[in-house]
PDB file of C-alpha atoms in Angstrom:
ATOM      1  CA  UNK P   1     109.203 103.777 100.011  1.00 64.00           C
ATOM      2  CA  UNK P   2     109.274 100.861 102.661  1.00 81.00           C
ATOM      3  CA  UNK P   3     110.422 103.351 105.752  1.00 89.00           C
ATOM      4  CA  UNK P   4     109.629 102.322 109.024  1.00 94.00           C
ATOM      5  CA  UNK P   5     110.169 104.888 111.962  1.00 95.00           C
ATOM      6  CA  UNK P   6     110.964 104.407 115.416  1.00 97.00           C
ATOM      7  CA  UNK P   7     110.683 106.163 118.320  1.00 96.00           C
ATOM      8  CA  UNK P   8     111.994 107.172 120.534  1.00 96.00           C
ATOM      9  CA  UNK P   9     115.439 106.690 119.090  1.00 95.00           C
ATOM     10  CA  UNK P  10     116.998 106.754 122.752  1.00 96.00           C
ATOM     11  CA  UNK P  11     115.456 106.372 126.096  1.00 97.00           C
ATOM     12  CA  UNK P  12     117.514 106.278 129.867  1.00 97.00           C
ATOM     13  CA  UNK P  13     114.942 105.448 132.255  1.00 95.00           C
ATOM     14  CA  UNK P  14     115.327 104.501 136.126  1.00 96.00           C
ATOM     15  CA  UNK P  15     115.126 100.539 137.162  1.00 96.00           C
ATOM     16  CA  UNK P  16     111.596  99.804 137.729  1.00 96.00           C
ATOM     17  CA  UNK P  17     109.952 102.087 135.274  1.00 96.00           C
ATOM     18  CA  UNK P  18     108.114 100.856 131.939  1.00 97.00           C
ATOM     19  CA  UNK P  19     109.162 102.125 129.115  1.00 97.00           C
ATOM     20  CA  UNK P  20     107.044 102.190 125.763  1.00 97.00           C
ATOM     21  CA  UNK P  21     108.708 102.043 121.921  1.00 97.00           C
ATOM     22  CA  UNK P  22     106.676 103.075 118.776  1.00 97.00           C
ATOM     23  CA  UNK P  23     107.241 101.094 116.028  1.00 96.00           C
ATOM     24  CA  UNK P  24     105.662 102.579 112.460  1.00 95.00           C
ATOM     25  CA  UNK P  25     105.405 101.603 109.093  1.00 92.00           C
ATOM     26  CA  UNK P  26     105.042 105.068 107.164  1.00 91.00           C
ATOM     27  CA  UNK P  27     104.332 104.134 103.738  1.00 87.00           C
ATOM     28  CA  UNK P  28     102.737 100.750 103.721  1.00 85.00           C
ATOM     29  CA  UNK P  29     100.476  98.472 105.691  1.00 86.00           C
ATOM     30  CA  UNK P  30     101.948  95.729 108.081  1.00 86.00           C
ATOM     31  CA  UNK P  31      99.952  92.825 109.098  1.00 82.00           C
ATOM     32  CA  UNK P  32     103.047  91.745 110.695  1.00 89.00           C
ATOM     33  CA  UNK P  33     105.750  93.417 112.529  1.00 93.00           C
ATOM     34  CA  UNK P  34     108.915  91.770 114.524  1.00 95.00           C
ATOM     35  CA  UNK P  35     110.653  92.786 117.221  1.00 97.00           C
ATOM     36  CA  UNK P  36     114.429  92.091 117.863  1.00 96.00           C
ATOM     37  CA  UNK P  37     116.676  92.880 120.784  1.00 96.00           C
ATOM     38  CA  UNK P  38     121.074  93.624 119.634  1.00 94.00           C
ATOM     39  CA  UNK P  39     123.361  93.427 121.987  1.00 91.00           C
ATOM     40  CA  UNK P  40     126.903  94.989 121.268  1.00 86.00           C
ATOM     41  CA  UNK P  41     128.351  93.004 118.261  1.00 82.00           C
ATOM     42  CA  UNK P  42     125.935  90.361 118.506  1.00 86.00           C
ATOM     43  CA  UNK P  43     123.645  89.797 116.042  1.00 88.00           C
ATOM     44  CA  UNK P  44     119.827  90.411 115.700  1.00 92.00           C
ATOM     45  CA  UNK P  45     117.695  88.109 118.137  1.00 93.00           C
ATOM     46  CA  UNK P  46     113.675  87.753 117.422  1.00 94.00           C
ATOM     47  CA  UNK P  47     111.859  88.532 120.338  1.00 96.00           C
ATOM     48  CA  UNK P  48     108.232  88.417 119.089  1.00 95.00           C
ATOM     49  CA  UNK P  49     106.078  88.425 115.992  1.00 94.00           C
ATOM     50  CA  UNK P  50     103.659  91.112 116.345  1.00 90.00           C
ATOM     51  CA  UNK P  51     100.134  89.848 114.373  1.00 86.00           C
ATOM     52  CA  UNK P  52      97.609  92.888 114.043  1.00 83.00           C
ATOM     53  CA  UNK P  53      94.064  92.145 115.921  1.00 82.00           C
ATOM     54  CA  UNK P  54      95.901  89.166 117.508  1.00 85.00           C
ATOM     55  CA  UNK P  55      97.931  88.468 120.333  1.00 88.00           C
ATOM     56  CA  UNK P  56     101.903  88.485 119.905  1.00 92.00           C
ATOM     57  CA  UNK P  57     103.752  85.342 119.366  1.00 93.00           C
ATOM     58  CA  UNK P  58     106.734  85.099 121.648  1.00 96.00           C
ATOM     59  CA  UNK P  59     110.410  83.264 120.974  1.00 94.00           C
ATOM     60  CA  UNK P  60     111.365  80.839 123.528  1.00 93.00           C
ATOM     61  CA  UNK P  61     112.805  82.463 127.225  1.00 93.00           C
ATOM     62  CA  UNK P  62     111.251  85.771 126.327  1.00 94.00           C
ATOM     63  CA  UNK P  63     108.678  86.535 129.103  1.00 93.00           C
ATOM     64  CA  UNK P  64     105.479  87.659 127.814  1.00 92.00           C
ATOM     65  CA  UNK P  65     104.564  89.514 130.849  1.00 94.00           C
ATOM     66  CA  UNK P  66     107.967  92.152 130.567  1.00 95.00           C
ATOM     67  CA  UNK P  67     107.467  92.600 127.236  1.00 96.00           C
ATOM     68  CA  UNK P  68     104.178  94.073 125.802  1.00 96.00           C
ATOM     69  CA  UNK P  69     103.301  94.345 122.607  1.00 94.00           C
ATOM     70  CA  UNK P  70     100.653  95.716 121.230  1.00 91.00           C
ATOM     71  CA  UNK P  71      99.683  95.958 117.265  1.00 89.00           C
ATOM     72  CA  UNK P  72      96.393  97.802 116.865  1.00 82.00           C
ATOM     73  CA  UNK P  73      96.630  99.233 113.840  1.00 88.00           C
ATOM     74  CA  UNK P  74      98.368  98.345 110.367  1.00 88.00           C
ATOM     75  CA  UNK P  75     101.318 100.861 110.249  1.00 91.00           C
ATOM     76  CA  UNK P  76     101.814 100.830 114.267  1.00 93.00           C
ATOM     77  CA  UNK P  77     103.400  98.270 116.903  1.00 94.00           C
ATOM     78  CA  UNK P  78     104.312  99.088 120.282  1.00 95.00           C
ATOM     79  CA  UNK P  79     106.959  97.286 122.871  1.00 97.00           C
ATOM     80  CA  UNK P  80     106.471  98.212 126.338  1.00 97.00           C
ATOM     81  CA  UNK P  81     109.063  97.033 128.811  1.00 97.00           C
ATOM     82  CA  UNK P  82     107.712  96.815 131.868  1.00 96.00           C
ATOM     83  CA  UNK P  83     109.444  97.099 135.353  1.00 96.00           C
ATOM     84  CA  UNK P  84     112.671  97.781 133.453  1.00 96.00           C
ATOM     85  CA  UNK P  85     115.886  96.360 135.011  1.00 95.00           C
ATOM     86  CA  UNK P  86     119.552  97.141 134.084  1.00 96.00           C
ATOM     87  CA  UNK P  87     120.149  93.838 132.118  1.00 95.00           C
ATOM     88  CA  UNK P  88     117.143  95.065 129.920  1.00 96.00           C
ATOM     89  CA  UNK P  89     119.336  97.721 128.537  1.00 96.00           C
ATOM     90  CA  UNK P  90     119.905  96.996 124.721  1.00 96.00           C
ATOM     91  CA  UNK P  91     119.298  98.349 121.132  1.00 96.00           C
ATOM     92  CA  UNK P  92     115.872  97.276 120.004  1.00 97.00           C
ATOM     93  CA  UNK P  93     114.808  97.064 116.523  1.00 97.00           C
ATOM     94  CA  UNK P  94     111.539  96.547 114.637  1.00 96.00           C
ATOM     95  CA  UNK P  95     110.745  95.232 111.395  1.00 95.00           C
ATOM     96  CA  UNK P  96     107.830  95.517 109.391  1.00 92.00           C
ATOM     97  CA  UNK P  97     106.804  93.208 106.722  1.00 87.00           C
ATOM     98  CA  UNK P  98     104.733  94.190 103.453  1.00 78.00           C
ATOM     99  CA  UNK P  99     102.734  91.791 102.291  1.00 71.00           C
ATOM    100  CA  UNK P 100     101.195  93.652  99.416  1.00 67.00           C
ATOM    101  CA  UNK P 101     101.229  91.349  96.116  1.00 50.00           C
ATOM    102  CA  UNK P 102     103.109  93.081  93.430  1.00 52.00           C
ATOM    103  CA  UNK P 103     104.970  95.586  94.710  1.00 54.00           C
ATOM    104  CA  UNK P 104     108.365  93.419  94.398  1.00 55.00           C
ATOM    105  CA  UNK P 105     108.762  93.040  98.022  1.00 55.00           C
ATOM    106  CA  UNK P 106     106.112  90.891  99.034  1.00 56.00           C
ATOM    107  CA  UNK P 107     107.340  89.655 102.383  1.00 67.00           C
ATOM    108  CA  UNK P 108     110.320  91.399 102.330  1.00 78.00           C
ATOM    109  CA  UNK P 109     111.102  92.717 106.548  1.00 86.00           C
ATOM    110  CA  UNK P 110     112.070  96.333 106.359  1.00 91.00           C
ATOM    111  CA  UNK P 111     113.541  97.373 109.470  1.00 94.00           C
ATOM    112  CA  UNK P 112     113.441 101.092 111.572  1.00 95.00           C
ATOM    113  CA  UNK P 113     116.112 102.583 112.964  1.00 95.00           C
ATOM    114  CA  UNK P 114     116.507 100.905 116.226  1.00 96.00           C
ATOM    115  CA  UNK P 115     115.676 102.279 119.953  1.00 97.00           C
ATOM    116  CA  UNK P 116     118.882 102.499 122.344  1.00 96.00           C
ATOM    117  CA  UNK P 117     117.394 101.699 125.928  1.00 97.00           C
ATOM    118  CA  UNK P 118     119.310 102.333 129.024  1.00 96.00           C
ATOM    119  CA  UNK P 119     117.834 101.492 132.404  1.00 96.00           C
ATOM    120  CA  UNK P 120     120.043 103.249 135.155  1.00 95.00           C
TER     121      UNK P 120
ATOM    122  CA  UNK D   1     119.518  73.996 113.931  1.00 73.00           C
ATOM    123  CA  UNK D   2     119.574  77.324 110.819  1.00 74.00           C
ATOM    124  CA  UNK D   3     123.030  79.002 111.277  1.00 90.00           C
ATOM    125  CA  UNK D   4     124.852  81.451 109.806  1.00 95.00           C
ATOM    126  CA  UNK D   5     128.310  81.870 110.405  1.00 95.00           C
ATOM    127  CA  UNK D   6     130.392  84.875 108.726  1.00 96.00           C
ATOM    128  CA  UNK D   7     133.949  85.924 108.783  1.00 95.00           C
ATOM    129  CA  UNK D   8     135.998  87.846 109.365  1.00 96.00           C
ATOM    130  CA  UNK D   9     134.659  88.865 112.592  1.00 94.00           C
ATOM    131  CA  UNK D  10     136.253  92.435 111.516  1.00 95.00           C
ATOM    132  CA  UNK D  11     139.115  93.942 109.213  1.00 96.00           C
ATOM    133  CA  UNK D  12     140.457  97.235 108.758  1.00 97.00           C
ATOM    134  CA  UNK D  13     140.790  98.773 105.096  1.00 97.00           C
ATOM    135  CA  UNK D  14     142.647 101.597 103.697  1.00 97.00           C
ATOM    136  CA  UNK D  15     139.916 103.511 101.546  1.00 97.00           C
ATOM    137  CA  UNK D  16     140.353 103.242  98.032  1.00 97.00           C
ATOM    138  CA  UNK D  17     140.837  99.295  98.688  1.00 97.00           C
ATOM    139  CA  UNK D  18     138.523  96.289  97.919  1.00 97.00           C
ATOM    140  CA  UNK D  19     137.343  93.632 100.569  1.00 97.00           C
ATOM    141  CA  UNK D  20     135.156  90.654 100.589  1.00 98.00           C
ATOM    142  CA  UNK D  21     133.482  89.161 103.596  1.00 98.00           C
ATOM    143  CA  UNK D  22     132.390  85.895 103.379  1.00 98.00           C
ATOM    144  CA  UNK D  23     128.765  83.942 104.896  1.00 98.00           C
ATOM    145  CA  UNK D  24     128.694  80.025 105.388  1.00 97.00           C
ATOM    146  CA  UNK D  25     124.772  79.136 106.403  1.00 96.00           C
ATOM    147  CA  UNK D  26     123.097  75.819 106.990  1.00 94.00           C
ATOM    148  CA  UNK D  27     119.702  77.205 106.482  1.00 89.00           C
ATOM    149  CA  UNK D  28     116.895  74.796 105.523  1.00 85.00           C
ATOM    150  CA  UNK D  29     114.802  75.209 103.219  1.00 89.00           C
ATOM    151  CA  UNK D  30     116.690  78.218 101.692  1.00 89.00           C
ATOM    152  CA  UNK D  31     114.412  80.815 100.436  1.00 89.00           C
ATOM    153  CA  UNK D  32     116.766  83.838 100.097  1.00 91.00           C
ATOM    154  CA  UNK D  33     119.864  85.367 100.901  1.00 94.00           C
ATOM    155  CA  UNK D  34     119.905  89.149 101.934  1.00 94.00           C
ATOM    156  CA  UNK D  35     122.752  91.597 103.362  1.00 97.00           C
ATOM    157  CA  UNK D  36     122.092  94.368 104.972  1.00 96.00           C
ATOM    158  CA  UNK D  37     124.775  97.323 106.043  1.00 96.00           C
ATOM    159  CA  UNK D  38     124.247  98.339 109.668  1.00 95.00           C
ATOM    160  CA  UNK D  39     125.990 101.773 111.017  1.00 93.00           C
ATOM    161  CA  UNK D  40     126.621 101.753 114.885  1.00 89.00           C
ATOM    162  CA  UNK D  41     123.180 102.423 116.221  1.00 88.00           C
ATOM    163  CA  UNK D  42     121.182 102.183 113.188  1.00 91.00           C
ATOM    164  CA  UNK D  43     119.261  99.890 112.075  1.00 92.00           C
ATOM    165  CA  UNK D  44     120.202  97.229 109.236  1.00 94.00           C
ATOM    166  CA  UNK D  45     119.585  98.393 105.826  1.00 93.00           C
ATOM    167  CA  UNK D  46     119.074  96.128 102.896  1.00 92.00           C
ATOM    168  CA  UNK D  47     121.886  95.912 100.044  1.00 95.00           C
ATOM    169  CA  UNK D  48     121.292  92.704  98.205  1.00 94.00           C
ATOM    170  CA  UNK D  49     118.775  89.723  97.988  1.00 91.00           C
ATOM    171  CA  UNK D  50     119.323  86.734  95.807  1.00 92.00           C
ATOM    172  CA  UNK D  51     117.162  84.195  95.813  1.00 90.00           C
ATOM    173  CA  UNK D  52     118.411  80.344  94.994  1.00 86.00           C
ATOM    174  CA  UNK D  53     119.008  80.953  90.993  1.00 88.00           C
ATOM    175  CA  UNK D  54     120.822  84.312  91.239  1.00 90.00           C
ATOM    176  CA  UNK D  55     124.492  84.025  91.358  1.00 92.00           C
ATOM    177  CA  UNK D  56     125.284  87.554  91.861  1.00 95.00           C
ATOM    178  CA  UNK D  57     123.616  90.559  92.457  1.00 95.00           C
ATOM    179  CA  UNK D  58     124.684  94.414  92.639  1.00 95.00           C
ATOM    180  CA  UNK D  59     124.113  97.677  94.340  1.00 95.00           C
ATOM    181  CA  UNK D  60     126.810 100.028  93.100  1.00 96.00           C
ATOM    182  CA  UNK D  61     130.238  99.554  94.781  1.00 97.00           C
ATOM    183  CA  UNK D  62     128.555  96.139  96.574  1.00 97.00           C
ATOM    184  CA  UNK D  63     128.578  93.303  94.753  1.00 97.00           C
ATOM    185  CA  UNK D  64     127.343  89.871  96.565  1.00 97.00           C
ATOM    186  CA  UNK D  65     127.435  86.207  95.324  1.00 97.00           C
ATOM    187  CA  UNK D  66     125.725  82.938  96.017  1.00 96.00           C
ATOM    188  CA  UNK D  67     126.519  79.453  95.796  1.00 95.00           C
ATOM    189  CA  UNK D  68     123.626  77.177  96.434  1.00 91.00           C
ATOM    190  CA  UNK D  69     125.449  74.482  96.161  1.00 92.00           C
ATOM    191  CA  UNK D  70     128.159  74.935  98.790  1.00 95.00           C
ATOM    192  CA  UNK D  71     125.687  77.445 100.927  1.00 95.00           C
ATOM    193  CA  UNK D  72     128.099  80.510 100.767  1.00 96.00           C
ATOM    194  CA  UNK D  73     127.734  83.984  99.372  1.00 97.00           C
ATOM    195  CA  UNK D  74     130.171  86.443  99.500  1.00 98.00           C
ATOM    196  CA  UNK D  75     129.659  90.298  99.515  1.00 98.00           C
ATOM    197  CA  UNK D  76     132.793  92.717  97.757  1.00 98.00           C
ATOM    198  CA  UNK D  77     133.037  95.968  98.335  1.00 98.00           C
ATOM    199  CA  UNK D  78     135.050  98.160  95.621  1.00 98.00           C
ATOM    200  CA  UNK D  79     137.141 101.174  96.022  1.00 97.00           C
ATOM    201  CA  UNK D  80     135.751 101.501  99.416  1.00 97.00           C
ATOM    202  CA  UNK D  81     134.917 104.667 101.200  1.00 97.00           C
ATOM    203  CA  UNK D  82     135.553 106.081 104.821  1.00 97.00           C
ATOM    204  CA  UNK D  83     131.441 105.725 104.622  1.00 96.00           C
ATOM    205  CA  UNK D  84     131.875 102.279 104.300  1.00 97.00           C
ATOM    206  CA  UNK D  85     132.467 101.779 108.015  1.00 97.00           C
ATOM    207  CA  UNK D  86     129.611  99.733 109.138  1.00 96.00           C
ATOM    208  CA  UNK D  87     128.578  96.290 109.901  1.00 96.00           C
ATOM    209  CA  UNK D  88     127.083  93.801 107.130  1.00 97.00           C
ATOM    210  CA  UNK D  89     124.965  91.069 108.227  1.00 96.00           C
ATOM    211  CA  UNK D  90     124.399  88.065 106.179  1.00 97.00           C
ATOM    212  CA  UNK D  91     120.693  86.986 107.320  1.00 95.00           C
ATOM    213  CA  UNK D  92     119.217  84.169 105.510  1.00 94.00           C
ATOM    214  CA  UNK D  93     115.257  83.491 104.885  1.00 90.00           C
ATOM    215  CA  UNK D  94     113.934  79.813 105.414  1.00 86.00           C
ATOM    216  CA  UNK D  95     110.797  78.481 103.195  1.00 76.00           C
ATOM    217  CA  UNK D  96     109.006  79.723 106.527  1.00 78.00           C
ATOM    218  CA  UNK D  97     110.121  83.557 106.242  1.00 76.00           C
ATOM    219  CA  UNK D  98     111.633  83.162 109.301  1.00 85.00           C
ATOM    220  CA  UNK D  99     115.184  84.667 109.211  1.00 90.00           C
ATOM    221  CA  UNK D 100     118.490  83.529 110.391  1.00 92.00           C
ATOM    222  CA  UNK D 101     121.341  86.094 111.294  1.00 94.00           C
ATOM    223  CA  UNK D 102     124.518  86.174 110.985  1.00 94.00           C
ATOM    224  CA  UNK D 103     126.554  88.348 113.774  1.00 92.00           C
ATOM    225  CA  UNK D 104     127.809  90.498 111.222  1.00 94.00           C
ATOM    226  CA  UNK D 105     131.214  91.787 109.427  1.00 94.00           C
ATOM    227  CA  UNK D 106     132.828  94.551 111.368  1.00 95.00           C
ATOM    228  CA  UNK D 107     134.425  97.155 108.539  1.00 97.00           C
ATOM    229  CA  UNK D 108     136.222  99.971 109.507  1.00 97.00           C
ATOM    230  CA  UNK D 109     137.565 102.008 106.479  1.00 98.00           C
ATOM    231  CA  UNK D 110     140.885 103.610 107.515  1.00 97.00           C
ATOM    232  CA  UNK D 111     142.145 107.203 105.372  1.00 96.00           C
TER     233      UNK D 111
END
C-alpha cells in the first residue's frame, strides 16, 4: 500500500510551452500533497503544499503564477509549469500524505517516482 | 534555521563490505527521523523511521541509529550489494510535519 504514481515520468518540451505533471495517490486519500523540485545531487526542495478544495501554499521565491497547482480531488494533484524556460529543467517529485488514523502511518509523506523535465 | 548535514558526500564500496553514513541535524522540535534510499531518477523510498525513544531500527541489511541527545543517527548497511548503489537521504520531521533534508549519501557498490 501507500503508492503514489506519477506521470509522466519524463517530459522534453520547447521553451515557452506549459507543461502539466499528474501526481496520484493510488491506494489512499490525500488531503495534502507536496511538491518538491531536485536538482543533480542536491537535495529535495519544497515548492508548495498542495491543500484539496483550497488554494496551494507556496515556499518563499517560488512564483505562484509559473507554477500551478491544482488539487481537486483526494488521490490527484497536478503541477503545471507554465511558459517553461531552460532553467526550469529539473526532477520533480510529489509526496502524498495519509492522514488516516490507525493505519500506522498517519502523516507519514509517501513520495512518487519523480518527473524528469527538460525544456529545450 | 532546521539543518541537516550528512557525510560522506559519497564513498565507493566493494560488495560484500559494510558502510555507515552518518546525519548531524539541528532540527527543532524533533518529531522523527526517517531515511529514505533514492536510485538515480527515482524517487526516495522510505527505509527507517525512529521517532525520539527508538535507538535503532531495522529493515534487513539497513540498520539506522539515533541519538537524541547529540542529534545524530547513523544508517549501516551490511554485506552490501551492487543494488545498493543509490543515494540515502537523512530527512528529519519537526513538531510541525514539516521536513528537513539532508543532500544525501552518494553509494556506489563496486564488484
Amino acid at each position: 500500500g501507500a503508492v503514489v504514481s506519477q506521470h509522466p515520468s519524463r517530459v522534453i518540451c520547447k521553451s515557452g510551452t506549459s507543461v502539466k505533471i499528474e501526481c496520484r495517490s493510488l491506494d489512499f486519500q490525500a488531503t495534502t500533497m507536496f511538491w518538491y523540485r531536485q536538482f543533480p545531487k542536491k537535495s529535495l526542495m519544497l515548492m508548495a503544499t498542495s491543500n484539496e478544495g483550497s488554494k496551494a501554499t507556496y515556499e518563499q521565491g517560488v512564483e505562484k503564477d509559473k507554477f500551478l497547482i491544482n488539487h481537486a480531488s483526494l488521490t490527484l494533484s497536478t503541477l503545471t509549469v507554465t511558459s517553461a524556460h531552460p532553467e526550469d529543467s529539473s526532477f520533480y517529485i510529489c509526496s502524498a500524505r495519509d492522514i488516516r488514523a490507525g493505519t500506522g502511518r498517519n502523516n507519514e509523506q509517501f513520495f512518487g517516482p519523480g518527473t524528469r523535465l527538460t525544456v529545450l | 534555521k532546521n539543518q541537516v548535514e550528512q557525510s560522506p558526500q559519497s564513498l565507493i564500496i566493494l560488495e560484500g563490505k559494510n558502510c555507515t553514513l552518518q546525519c548531524n541535524y539541528t532540527v527543532s522540535p524533533f518529531s522523527n527521523l526517517r531515511w529514505y534510499k533514492q536510485d538515480t531518477g527515482r524517487g526516495p523510498v522510505s527505509l527507517t523511521i525512529m521517532t525520539f525513544s527508538e535507538n535503532t531500527k531495522s529493515n534487513g541489511r539497513y540498520t539506522a541509529t539515533l541519538d537524541a541527545d547529540t542529534k545524530q543517527s547513523s544508517l549501516h548497511i551490511t554485506a552490501s550489494q551492487l543494488s545498493d548503489s543509490a543515494s540515502y537521504i537523512c530527512v528529519v520531521s519537526d513538531g510541525n510535519n514539516r521536513l528537513a533534508f539532508g543532500k544525501g549519501n552518494q553509494v556506489v557498490v563496486i564488484p
